[in-house]
mmCIF file of C-alpha atoms in Angstrom:
data_model
loop_
_atom_site.group_PDB
_atom_site.id
_atom_site.type_symbol
_atom_site.label_atom_id
_atom_site.label_comp_id
_atom_site.label_asym_id
_atom_site.label_seq_id
_atom_site.Cartn_x
_atom_site.Cartn_y
_atom_site.Cartn_z
ATOM 1 C CA MET A 30 -5.107 -25.365 -4.208
ATOM 2 C CA ALA A 31 -7.893 -26.312 -1.845
ATOM 3 C CA TYR A 32 -9.281 -23.440 0.258
ATOM 4 C CA ALA A 33 -10.912 -23.670 3.665
ATOM 5 C CA ARG A 34 -14.764 -23.596 3.548
ATOM 6 C CA TRP A 35 -14.832 -20.189 5.212
ATOM 7 C CA ARG A 36 -12.897 -18.722 2.339
ATOM 8 C CA HIS A 37 -15.325 -20.041 -0.297
ATOM 9 C CA ILE A 38 -18.195 -18.483 1.732
ATOM 10 C CA LEU A 39 -16.374 -15.216 1.932
ATOM 11 C CA MET A 40 -15.782 -15.218 -1.841
ATOM 12 C CA GLU A 41 -19.494 -15.625 -2.357
ATOM 13 C CA SER A 42 -20.109 -12.733 -0.024
ATOM 14 C CA GLN A 43 -17.723 -10.467 -1.892
ATOM 15 C CA ARG A 44 -19.364 -11.411 -5.198
ATOM 16 C CA HIS A 45 -22.737 -10.230 -3.849
ATOM 17 C CA ALA A 46 -21.270 -7.054 -2.348
ATOM 18 C CA LEU A 47 -19.641 -5.987 -5.703
ATOM 19 C CA LYS A 48 -22.925 -6.761 -7.499
ATOM 20 C CA ALA A 49 -24.873 -4.687 -4.884
ATOM 21 C CA VAL A 50 -22.595 -1.654 -5.434
ATOM 22 C CA ASP A 51 -22.769 -2.056 -9.203
ATOM 23 C CA GLU A 52 -26.605 -1.947 -8.882
ATOM 24 C CA TRP A 53 -26.480 1.177 -6.795
ATOM 25 C CA ASN A 54 -24.114 3.037 -8.999
ATOM 26 C CA CYS A 55 -25.548 2.117 -12.315
ATOM 27 C CA SER A 56 -28.109 4.659 -13.655
ATOM 28 C CA THR A 57 -30.326 1.703 -14.602
ATOM 29 C CA GLY A 58 -29.651 -0.172 -11.416
ATOM 30 C CA ASN A 59 -32.414 -1.739 -9.314
ATOM 31 C CA TYR A 60 -32.679 -0.767 -5.737
ATOM 32 C CA SER A 61 -34.384 -3.997 -4.741
ATOM 33 C CA ASP A 62 -31.463 -5.907 -6.223
ATOM 34 C CA PHE A 63 -29.072 -3.770 -4.207
ATOM 35 C CA LEU A 64 -30.917 -4.633 -1.061
ATOM 36 C CA THR A 65 -31.000 -8.386 -2.000
ATOM 37 C CA HIS A 66 -27.359 -8.551 -2.868
ATOM 38 C CA MET A 67 -26.174 -6.548 0.275
ATOM 39 C CA HIS A 68 -28.417 -8.731 2.374
ATOM 40 C CA LYS A 69 -26.670 -11.945 0.948
ATOM 41 C CA ALA A 70 -23.237 -10.178 1.195
ATOM 42 C CA TRP A 71 -23.623 -9.581 4.998
ATOM 43 C CA HIS A 72 -25.322 -13.000 5.449
ATOM 44 C CA TYR A 73 -22.431 -14.889 3.895
ATOM 45 C CA LEU A 74 -19.800 -12.661 5.546
ATOM 46 C CA LEU A 75 -21.048 -13.449 9.024
ATOM 47 C CA HIS A 76 -21.420 -17.101 8.160
ATOM 48 C CA ALA A 77 -17.733 -17.074 7.133
ATOM 49 C CA GLU A 78 -16.768 -15.494 10.400
ATOM 50 C CA PHE A 79 -18.753 -18.006 12.330
ATOM 51 C CA HIS A 80 -17.368 -20.928 10.286
ATOM 52 C CA LYS A 81 -13.815 -19.808 10.774
ATOM 53 C CA ALA A 82 -14.393 -19.332 14.502
ATOM 54 C CA LYS A 83 -15.893 -22.863 14.668
ATOM 55 C CA ILE A 84 -19.304 -21.335 15.938
ATOM 56 C CA ASP A 85 -22.267 -23.483 14.950
ATOM 57 C CA TYR A 86 -24.558 -21.164 13.068
ATOM 58 C CA HIS A 87 -27.475 -23.550 12.549
ATOM 59 C CA TYR A 88 -30.869 -23.677 14.191
ATOM 60 C CA SER A 89 -31.401 -26.597 16.702
ATOM 61 C CA ASP A 90 -34.734 -28.170 17.517
ATOM 62 C CA PRO A 91 -35.622 -26.927 21.012
ATOM 63 C CA LYS A 92 -36.906 -30.369 22.011
ATOM 64 C CA THR A 93 -34.217 -32.725 20.688
ATOM 65 C CA GLY A 94 -31.300 -30.409 20.505
ATOM 66 C CA GLN A 95 -30.587 -31.700 16.989
ATOM 67 C CA GLN A 96 -29.990 -29.431 13.992
ATOM 68 C CA GLN A 97 -33.057 -28.447 12.121
ATOM 69 C CA LEU A 98 -33.009 -29.734 8.562
ATOM 70 C CA ILE A 99 -34.411 -28.374 5.210
ATOM 71 C CA ASP A 100 -34.299 -30.739 2.311
ATOM 72 C CA GLY A 101 -31.816 -32.767 4.281
ATOM 73 C CA GLU A 102 -29.438 -29.788 4.949
ATOM 74 C CA PRO A 103 -28.900 -28.049 8.311
ATOM 75 C CA LYS A 104 -30.944 -24.778 8.495
ATOM 76 C CA ALA A 105 -28.468 -21.845 8.828
ATOM 77 C CA TRP A 106 -29.285 -18.710 10.817
ATOM 78 C CA ASP A 107 -31.013 -15.965 8.933
ATOM 79 C CA LEU A 108 -29.261 -12.500 8.702
ATOM 80 C CA ASP A 109 -31.372 -11.028 11.528
ATOM 81 C CA ARG A 110 -30.207 -13.817 13.986
ATOM 82 C CA CYS A 111 -26.550 -13.482 12.697
ATOM 83 C CA LEU A 112 -26.624 -9.753 13.400
ATOM 84 C CA LYS A 113 -27.910 -10.388 16.933
ATOM 85 C CA GLU A 114 -25.204 -13.027 17.537
ATOM 86 C CA ARG A 115 -22.321 -10.870 16.148
ATOM 87 C CA PHE A 116 -23.462 -7.690 17.730
ATOM 88 C CA PRO A 117 -25.152 -8.536 21.068
ATOM 89 C CA ASP A 118 -25.661 -5.036 22.121
ATOM 90 C CA ASN A 119 -29.061 -3.972 20.740
ATOM 91 C CA ARG A 120 -27.890 -0.274 20.596
ATOM 92 C CA ASP A 121 -24.913 -1.014 18.274
ATOM 93 C CA ALA A 122 -24.982 1.188 15.321
ATOM 94 C CA VAL A 123 -23.810 -1.481 12.854
ATOM 95 C CA ARG A 124 -26.449 -3.944 13.966
ATOM 96 C CA LEU A 125 -29.224 -1.349 13.819
ATOM 97 C CA ASN A 126 -28.175 -0.314 10.301
ATOM 98 C CA GLY A 127 -28.272 -3.927 9.177
ATOM 99 C CA GLU A 128 -31.619 -4.539 10.832
ATOM 100 C CA LEU A 129 -33.134 -1.583 9.072
ATOM 101 C CA PHE A 130 -32.275 -2.945 5.737
ATOM 102 C CA VAL A 131 -33.506 -6.376 6.685
ATOM 103 C CA ALA A 132 -36.870 -4.725 7.408
ATOM 104 C CA LEU A 133 -36.766 -2.607 4.205
ATOM 105 C CA ARG A 134 -35.988 -5.550 1.956
ATOM 106 C CA ASN A 135 -39.371 -7.058 2.746
ATOM 107 C CA LYS A 136 -41.210 -3.794 2.092
ATOM 108 C CA VAL A 137 -39.838 -2.508 -1.180
ATOM 109 C CA GLU A 138 -42.443 -1.590 -3.876
ATOM 110 C CA HIS A 139 -41.098 -1.484 -7.391
ATOM 111 C CA ARG A 140 -42.644 1.851 -8.294
ATOM 112 C CA TYR A 141 -41.162 3.526 -5.219
ATOM 113 C CA GLU A 142 -37.589 2.135 -5.496
ATOM 114 C CA HIS A 143 -36.051 5.348 -6.777
ATOM 115 C CA ASN A 144 -37.651 7.372 -3.979
ATOM 116 C CA LEU A 145 -36.533 4.880 -1.322
ATOM 117 C CA LYS A 146 -33.009 4.848 -2.673
ATOM 118 C CA ILE A 147 -32.797 8.635 -2.287
ATOM 119 C CA ALA A 148 -34.394 8.575 1.246
ATOM 120 C CA THR A 149 -31.980 5.939 2.600
ATOM 121 C CA GLY A 150 -28.763 6.950 0.748
ATOM 122 C CA GLY A 151 -26.706 7.683 3.818
ATOM 123 C CA ARG A 152 -27.799 4.503 5.616
ATOM 124 C CA ALA A 153 -26.996 2.449 2.429
ATOM 125 C CA GLN A 154 -23.530 3.941 2.302
ATOM 126 C CA ALA A 155 -23.026 3.041 5.995
ATOM 127 C CA LEU A 156 -24.285 -0.444 5.224
ATOM 128 C CA VAL A 157 -21.526 -1.014 2.545
ATOM 129 C CA LEU A 158 -18.754 0.718 4.558
ATOM 130 C CA ASN A 159 -19.592 -1.378 7.686
ATOM 131 C CA TYR A 160 -19.401 -4.501 5.506
ATOM 132 C CA GLU A 161 -15.925 -3.562 4.276
ATOM 133 C CA GLN A 162 -14.624 -2.732 7.751
ATOM 134 C CA GLU A 163 -16.128 -5.888 9.271
ATOM 135 C CA MET A 164 -14.518 -8.041 6.556
ATOM 136 C CA VAL A 165 -11.099 -6.446 6.810
ATOM 137 C CA ALA A 166 -11.232 -6.584 10.635
ATOM 138 C CA HIS A 167 -11.830 -10.392 10.573
ATOM 139 C CA PHE A 168 -9.999 -11.483 7.525
ATOM 140 C CA GLY A 169 -7.286 -8.861 6.872
ATOM 141 C CA THR A 170 -6.555 -6.205 4.330
ATOM 142 C CA GLU A 171 -5.942 -8.803 1.549
ATOM 143 C CA PHE A 172 -9.721 -9.216 1.341
ATOM 144 C CA SER A 173 -10.455 -5.473 1.067
ATOM 145 C CA LEU A 174 -12.692 -4.404 -1.787
ATOM 146 C CA ALA A 175 -11.552 -0.815 -1.674
ATOM 147 C CA ASP A 176 -9.393 -1.089 -4.856
ATOM 148 C CA GLN A 177 -12.304 -2.484 -6.735
ATOM 149 C CA LEU A 178 -14.836 0.262 -6.007
ATOM 150 C CA ARG A 179 -14.873 3.775 -7.394
ATOM 151 C CA PHE A 180 -16.673 6.954 -6.405
ATOM 152 C CA PRO A 181 -19.703 7.291 -8.724
ATOM 153 C CA ILE A 182 -20.065 10.234 -11.118
ATOM 154 C CA SER A 183 -23.319 12.101 -10.342
ATOM 155 C CA LEU A 184 -25.180 15.027 -11.877
ATOM 156 C CA GLN A 185 -28.237 15.793 -9.856
ATOM 157 C CA ALA A 186 -26.900 15.698 -6.343
ATOM 158 C CA LEU A 187 -24.129 18.127 -7.082
ATOM 159 C CA THR A 188 -26.362 21.254 -7.689
ATOM 160 C CA ALA A 189 -28.891 23.154 -5.627
ATOM 161 C CA GLU A 190 -31.566 22.339 -8.192
ATOM 162 C CA GLY A 191 -30.692 18.669 -8.000
ATOM 163 C CA ARG A 192 -30.907 18.694 -4.241
ATOM 164 C CA GLU A 193 -34.530 20.125 -4.450
ATOM 165 C CA GLN A 194 -35.565 17.341 -6.850
ATOM 166 C CA LEU A 195 -33.960 14.741 -4.613
ATOM 167 C CA GLN A 196 -35.867 16.098 -1.551
ATOM 168 C CA ALA A 197 -39.120 16.086 -3.474
ATOM 169 C CA ALA A 198 -38.663 12.543 -4.532
ATOM 170 C CA ALA A 199 -37.987 11.398 -1.009
ATOM 171 C CA LYS A 200 -41.346 12.939 0.039
ATOM 172 C CA LYS A 201 -43.192 10.782 -2.482
ATOM 173 C CA LEU A 202 -42.628 7.585 -0.528
ATOM 174 C CA PRO A 203 -45.804 5.796 0.393
ATOM 175 C CA LYS A 204 -46.959 6.443 4.076
ATOM 176 C CA HIS A 205 -46.373 2.874 5.246
ATOM 177 C CA THR A 206 -42.769 2.929 4.057
ATOM 178 C CA ARG A 207 -42.079 6.252 5.606
ATOM 179 C CA ASP A 208 -43.712 5.044 8.826
ATOM 180 C CA LEU A 209 -41.497 1.878 8.802
ATOM 181 C CA VAL A 210 -38.348 3.995 8.836
ATOM 182 C CA ALA A 211 -39.818 6.527 11.237
ATOM 183 C CA LYS A 212 -40.923 3.957 13.767
ATOM 184 C CA PHE A 213 -37.700 2.084 13.507
ATOM 185 C CA GLU A 214 -35.623 5.090 14.182
ATOM 186 C CA ALA A 215 -37.884 6.491 16.850
ATOM 187 C CA ALA A 216 -36.711 3.644 19.137
ATOM 188 C CA ILE A 217 -33.007 4.403 18.469
ATOM 189 C CA ASP A 218 -30.977 6.658 20.655
ATOM 190 C CA PRO A 219 -30.372 10.076 18.936
ATOM 191 C CA ALA A 220 -26.554 9.559 19.399
ATOM 192 C CA VAL A 221 -26.798 6.269 17.385
ATOM 193 C CA ARG A 222 -28.889 7.847 14.649
ATOM 194 C CA GLU A 223 -26.055 10.406 14.173
ATOM 195 C CA ASP A 224 -23.417 7.694 14.251
ATOM 196 C CA LEU A 225 -21.687 7.414 10.817
ATOM 197 C CA ARG A 226 -21.942 3.626 11.175
ATOM 198 C CA TYR A 227 -25.661 4.008 11.014
ATOM 199 C CA ASP A 228 -26.147 6.832 8.598
ATOM 200 C CA TYR A 229 -23.078 7.883 6.539
ATOM 201 C CA ARG A 230 -23.626 11.333 5.091
ATOM 202 C CA VAL A 231 -21.009 13.358 3.371
ATOM 203 C CA ARG A 232 -20.597 16.898 2.032
ATOM 204 C CA LEU A 233 -18.944 17.376 -1.349
ATOM 205 C CA VAL A 234 -16.884 20.540 -1.643
ATOM 206 C CA PRO A 235 -14.908 21.175 -4.798
ATOM 207 C CA ILE A 236 -11.131 21.270 -4.302
ATOM 208 C CA ILE A 237 -9.597 24.384 -5.807
ATOM 209 C CA GLY A 238 -5.931 25.221 -6.143
ATOM 210 C CA SER A 239 -2.884 23.543 -7.579
ATOM 211 C CA LYS A 240 -2.872 19.718 -7.661
ATOM 212 C CA THR A 241 -0.198 17.341 -6.699
ATOM 213 C CA ASP A 242 0.380 13.713 -7.801
ATOM 214 C CA ALA A 243 -0.723 12.592 -4.383
ATOM 215 C CA ASP A 244 -4.241 14.052 -4.745
ATOM 216 C CA LEU A 245 -7.144 11.783 -5.432
ATOM 217 C CA ALA A 246 -10.578 12.711 -6.813
ATOM 218 C CA ILE A 247 -11.999 12.181 -3.292
ATOM 219 C CA ASN A 248 -10.101 13.144 -0.192
ATOM 220 C CA PHE A 249 -11.480 12.385 3.235
ATOM 221 C CA VAL A 250 -11.122 14.946 6.027
ATOM 222 C CA LYS A 251 -10.727 13.617 9.635
ATOM 223 C CA LEU A 252 -12.200 16.041 12.105
ATOM 224 C CA ASP A 253 -9.650 15.175 14.723
ATOM 225 C CA GLU A 254 -6.888 16.450 12.429
ATOM 226 C CA LEU A 255 -8.418 19.836 12.081
ATOM 227 C CA ASN A 256 -7.886 22.790 14.436
ATOM 228 C CA GLU A 257 -10.714 23.995 16.593
ATOM 229 C CA GLU A 258 -11.802 26.757 14.130
ATOM 230 C CA GLU A 259 -11.725 24.476 11.111
ATOM 231 C CA ARG A 260 -13.585 21.717 12.962
ATOM 232 C CA LYS A 261 -16.345 24.164 13.973
ATOM 233 C CA ILE A 262 -16.830 25.313 10.503
ATOM 234 C CA MET A 263 -16.959 21.729 9.133
ATOM 235 C CA VAL A 264 -19.412 20.543 11.804
ATOM 236 C CA GLU A 265 -21.663 23.538 11.455
ATOM 237 C CA ALA A 266 -21.735 23.137 7.609
ATOM 238 C CA GLY A 267 -22.734 19.540 8.102
ATOM 239 C CA ARG A 268 -25.606 20.514 10.387
ATOM 240 C CA LEU A 269 -26.916 23.315 8.107
ATOM 241 C CA GLY A 270 -26.687 21.201 4.992
ATOM 242 C CA THR A 271 -25.009 23.998 3.102
ATOM 243 C CA VAL A 272 -24.575 23.460 -0.634
ATOM 244 C CA ILE A 273 -21.785 25.398 -2.352
ATOM 245 C CA GLU A 274 -23.139 26.210 -5.816
ATOM 246 C CA LYS A 275 -20.304 28.072 -7.476
ATOM 247 C CA THR A 276 -16.915 29.317 -6.467
ATOM 248 C CA LYS A 277 -15.100 31.849 -8.507
ATOM 249 C CA HIS A 278 -11.369 31.369 -8.208
ATOM 250 C CA VAL A 279 -8.355 33.015 -9.716
ATOM 251 C CA GLU A 280 -5.224 30.894 -9.561
ATOM 252 C CA VAL A 281 -2.330 32.561 -7.771
ATOM 253 C CA ALA A 282 0.859 30.533 -7.376
ATOM 254 C CA ASP A 283 1.776 29.680 -3.822
ATOM 255 C CA LYS A 284 -0.807 32.164 -2.474
ATOM 256 C CA ASP A 285 -0.567 32.688 1.318
ATOM 257 C CA LYS A 286 2.541 30.385 1.467
ATOM 258 C CA LEU A 287 5.611 31.281 3.479
ATOM 259 C CA LEU A 288 9.279 30.672 3.021
ATOM 260 C CA PRO A 289 11.218 29.331 6.016
ATOM 261 C CA GLY A 290 12.761 32.724 6.824
ATOM 262 C CA ARG A 291 9.367 34.369 6.965
ATOM 263 C CA VAL A 292 8.064 31.566 9.114
ATOM 264 C CA ALA A 293 10.863 32.104 11.608
ATOM 265 C CA SER A 294 10.256 35.880 11.688
ATOM 266 C CA LEU A 295 6.482 35.460 12.284
ATOM 267 C CA VAL A 296 7.112 32.866 15.084
ATOM 268 C CA GLU A 297 9.765 34.935 16.783
ATOM 269 C CA GLU A 298 7.422 38.016 16.862
ATOM 270 C CA GLN A 299 5.175 35.917 19.194
ATOM 271 C CA LEU A 300 7.983 34.713 21.524
ATOM 272 C CA ILE A 301 10.227 36.124 24.211
ATOM 273 C CA PHE A 302 13.119 34.058 22.923
ATOM 274 C CA GLU A 303 14.931 33.629 19.565
ATOM 275 C CA PHE A 304 13.648 31.201 16.853
ATOM 276 C CA SER A 305 15.709 30.588 13.686
ATOM 277 C CA VAL A 306 15.505 28.504 10.590
ATOM 278 C CA GLN A 307 18.622 26.380 11.355
ATOM 279 C CA ASN A 308 18.395 26.018 15.030
ATOM 280 C CA GLU A 309 14.729 25.419 15.603
ATOM 281 C CA HIS A 310 12.703 25.370 12.398
ATOM 282 C CA ALA A 311 14.490 22.437 10.609
ATOM 283 C CA LYS A 312 14.418 20.274 13.723
ATOM 284 C CA MET A 313 10.642 20.897 14.141
ATOM 285 C CA TRP A 314 9.540 19.974 10.665
ATOM 286 C CA ARG A 315 11.620 16.887 10.805
ATOM 287 C CA ARG A 316 10.360 15.715 14.196
ATOM 288 C CA LEU A 317 6.763 16.531 13.399
ATOM 289 C CA GLY A 318 6.851 14.842 9.973
ATOM 290 C CA VAL A 319 5.650 17.938 8.145
ATOM 291 C CA ARG A 320 7.747 17.256 4.966
ATOM 292 C CA PRO A 321 10.248 14.833 3.476
ATOM 293 C CA VAL A 322 13.936 15.628 3.643
ATOM 294 C CA SER A 323 15.477 17.383 0.598
ATOM 295 C CA GLY A 324 16.121 15.074 -2.300
ATOM 296 C CA ALA A 325 13.413 12.553 -1.227
ATOM 297 C CA ALA A 326 11.974 10.348 -3.959
ATOM 298 C CA ASP A 327 8.485 11.883 -3.463
ATOM 299 C CA PRO A 328 8.885 15.539 -2.614
ATOM 300 C CA TYR A 329 5.093 15.987 -2.532
ATOM 301 C CA ALA A 330 4.634 13.719 0.468
ATOM 302 C CA THR A 331 3.955 16.574 2.870
ATOM 303 C CA ASN A 332 1.312 17.271 5.517
ATOM 304 C CA ALA A 333 -0.526 19.733 3.213
ATOM 305 C CA LYS A 334 -2.057 21.535 6.161
ATOM 306 C CA TYR A 335 1.359 22.841 7.103
ATOM 307 C CA CYS A 336 3.602 22.583 4.105
ATOM 308 C CA VAL A 337 3.590 22.002 0.351
ATOM 309 C CA TYR A 338 6.212 21.407 -2.341
ATOM 310 C CA SER A 339 6.428 24.339 -4.794
ATOM 311 C CA GLU A 340 7.326 22.874 -8.126
ATOM 312 C CA ALA A 341 7.932 26.323 -9.618
ATOM 313 C CA PHE A 342 10.669 27.172 -7.124
ATOM 314 C CA GLY A 343 11.782 23.599 -6.379
ATOM 315 C CA ALA A 344 11.443 24.294 -2.590
ATOM 316 C CA TYR A 345 9.070 23.760 0.333
ATOM 317 C CA VAL A 346 6.721 26.509 1.433
ATOM 318 C CA TYR A 347 4.641 26.707 4.616
ATOM 319 C CA THR A 348 1.155 27.783 5.604
ATOM 320 C CA PRO A 349 0.016 30.189 8.325
ATOM 321 C CA ASP A 350 -1.244 27.147 10.228
ATOM 322 C CA TRP A 351 2.348 25.986 10.478
ATOM 323 C CA VAL A 352 3.206 29.198 12.304
ATOM 324 C CA LYS A 353 0.349 28.729 14.752
ATOM 325 C CA LYS A 354 1.364 25.018 15.364
ATOM 326 C CA ILE A 355 5.027 25.998 16.090
ATOM 327 C CA VAL A 356 3.758 28.582 18.641
ATOM 328 C CA ARG A 357 1.500 26.002 20.235
ATOM 329 C CA GLU A 358 4.294 23.440 20.478
ATOM 330 C CA ILE A 359 7.171 25.587 21.813
ATOM 331 C CA GLY A 360 5.639 28.999 22.670
ATOM 332 C CA THR A 361 6.729 29.008 26.325
ATOM 333 C CA ILE A 362 10.098 28.434 27.975
ATOM 334 C CA GLU A 363 8.700 25.225 29.489
ATOM 335 C CA LYS A 364 7.499 23.924 26.231
ATOM 336 C CA TYR A 365 10.712 24.819 24.505
ATOM 337 C CA ARG A 366 12.785 22.898 26.996
ATOM 338 C CA ALA A 367 10.515 19.922 26.705
ATOM 339 C CA PHE A 368 10.627 19.830 22.812
ATOM 340 C CA PHE A 369 14.347 20.712 22.265
ATOM 341 C CA GLY A 370 15.897 19.531 25.632
ATOM 342 C CA ARG A 371 17.811 22.789 26.105
ATOM 343 C CA GLU A 372 17.376 26.348 27.266
ATOM 344 C CA PRO A 373 16.043 28.872 24.654
ATOM 345 C CA ARG A 374 18.230 31.823 23.611
ATOM 346 C CA MET A 375 16.482 34.837 25.142
ATOM 347 C CA LYS A 376 16.092 37.937 22.972
ATOM 348 C CA LYS A 377 18.807 40.597 23.365
ATOM 349 C CA VAL A 378 17.570 44.076 23.943
ATOM 350 C CA THR A 379 19.958 46.927 23.392
ATOM 351 C CA PRO A 380 19.009 49.629 25.972
ATOM 352 C CA PHE A 381 18.667 53.245 24.664
ATOM 353 C CA PRO A 382 20.295 56.035 26.761
ATOM 354 C CA LYS A 383 17.605 57.269 29.045
ATOM 355 C CA GLN A 384 16.615 60.914 28.267
ATOM 356 C CA ALA A 385 14.871 63.237 30.594
ATOM 357 C CA GLY A 386 11.166 63.359 29.991
ATOM 358 C CA VAL A 387 11.210 60.326 27.641
ATOM 359 C CA PRO A 388 9.569 57.029 28.769
ATOM 360 C CA GLU A 389 11.522 53.819 28.308
ATOM 361 C CA LEU A 390 10.503 51.696 25.346
ATOM 362 C CA GLY A 391 9.316 48.034 25.399
ATOM 363 C CA ILE A 392 10.936 45.442 23.182
ATOM 364 C CA ALA A 393 8.545 45.784 20.400
ATOM 365 C CA GLN A 394 8.830 49.607 20.373
ATOM 366 C CA GLN A 395 12.651 49.520 20.508
ATOM 367 C CA ARG A 396 12.748 47.132 17.517
ATOM 368 C CA SER A 397 10.369 49.466 15.582
ATOM 369 C CA LYS A 398 12.383 52.575 16.542
ATOM 370 C CA SER A 399 15.725 50.965 15.691
ATOM 371 C CA ALA A 400 14.411 49.792 12.293
#
């Protein structure tokens, strides 16, 4: 089967990208080879995009308007020119990330490769992720390399002692190399320097607790899916650079998990109307997609923030966050009407006979007294 030329160019781009990641992850890999292969990967990727879009990506003679030739072949744009054409905004984080590595490729000294690899790790991660996203955006998910790449196993970076060694190594870079990065980034808007597309930094936190079949070795947390308190903790930990060295954990089955009846009781305590398992709770987890229906092929396919499947009991149990979410969703009469399309059932209060000298009791007091 004959493929279009852009596809052949893209295949060559992918070959270099995979080779680059192999160089990075291999303990004996060469950093300059990583730079060279990622340079070529991006170069071929953008050429493939231009070719598919029928954009002429060759230099022209300013006098004649004819294509410039090298050994009889048209001279194609270099990567720096390709980045400028693809990302015309000179403040674009993807473009700036690529331009930094174009500059670094010409400044690598063999004896300082390891130090430079450490100092630019987050930016290199962004370079690879940007490449994957750019490729998928233009050519579709069938060209994704995600299923061919794995998270590397590391020793040093996962301990406090290792972190100190990495920081010390980064400080050993020669002044002219440090200056190159410093001067390059001094001209960049601070907001762009913090953009994950320019510098992709992650925090590794060990996952403790029971495991499900849906768990992967690496799970990504999206800040927009966290509540305000959780997001604040995550962002602050990211700024402080906190390293968790050791966690002592005693496994307790279904710790802090709630059965549906308990969920309903906790919710109702915070409302002025009734909330039951059958009338409200079941409808809410269905509509909000918190868990699959009973008998589903994959009972573990839950939103783990709110609900998990207990294999020991063969039932679904819920988290305190689920209680909070229910109250946020339907905690007022107006919200209840909007969600269920009906009027709530107001709590019934049985009045006590009024006795002389005894003040009337509120709802909560009456419930306590009657209990």
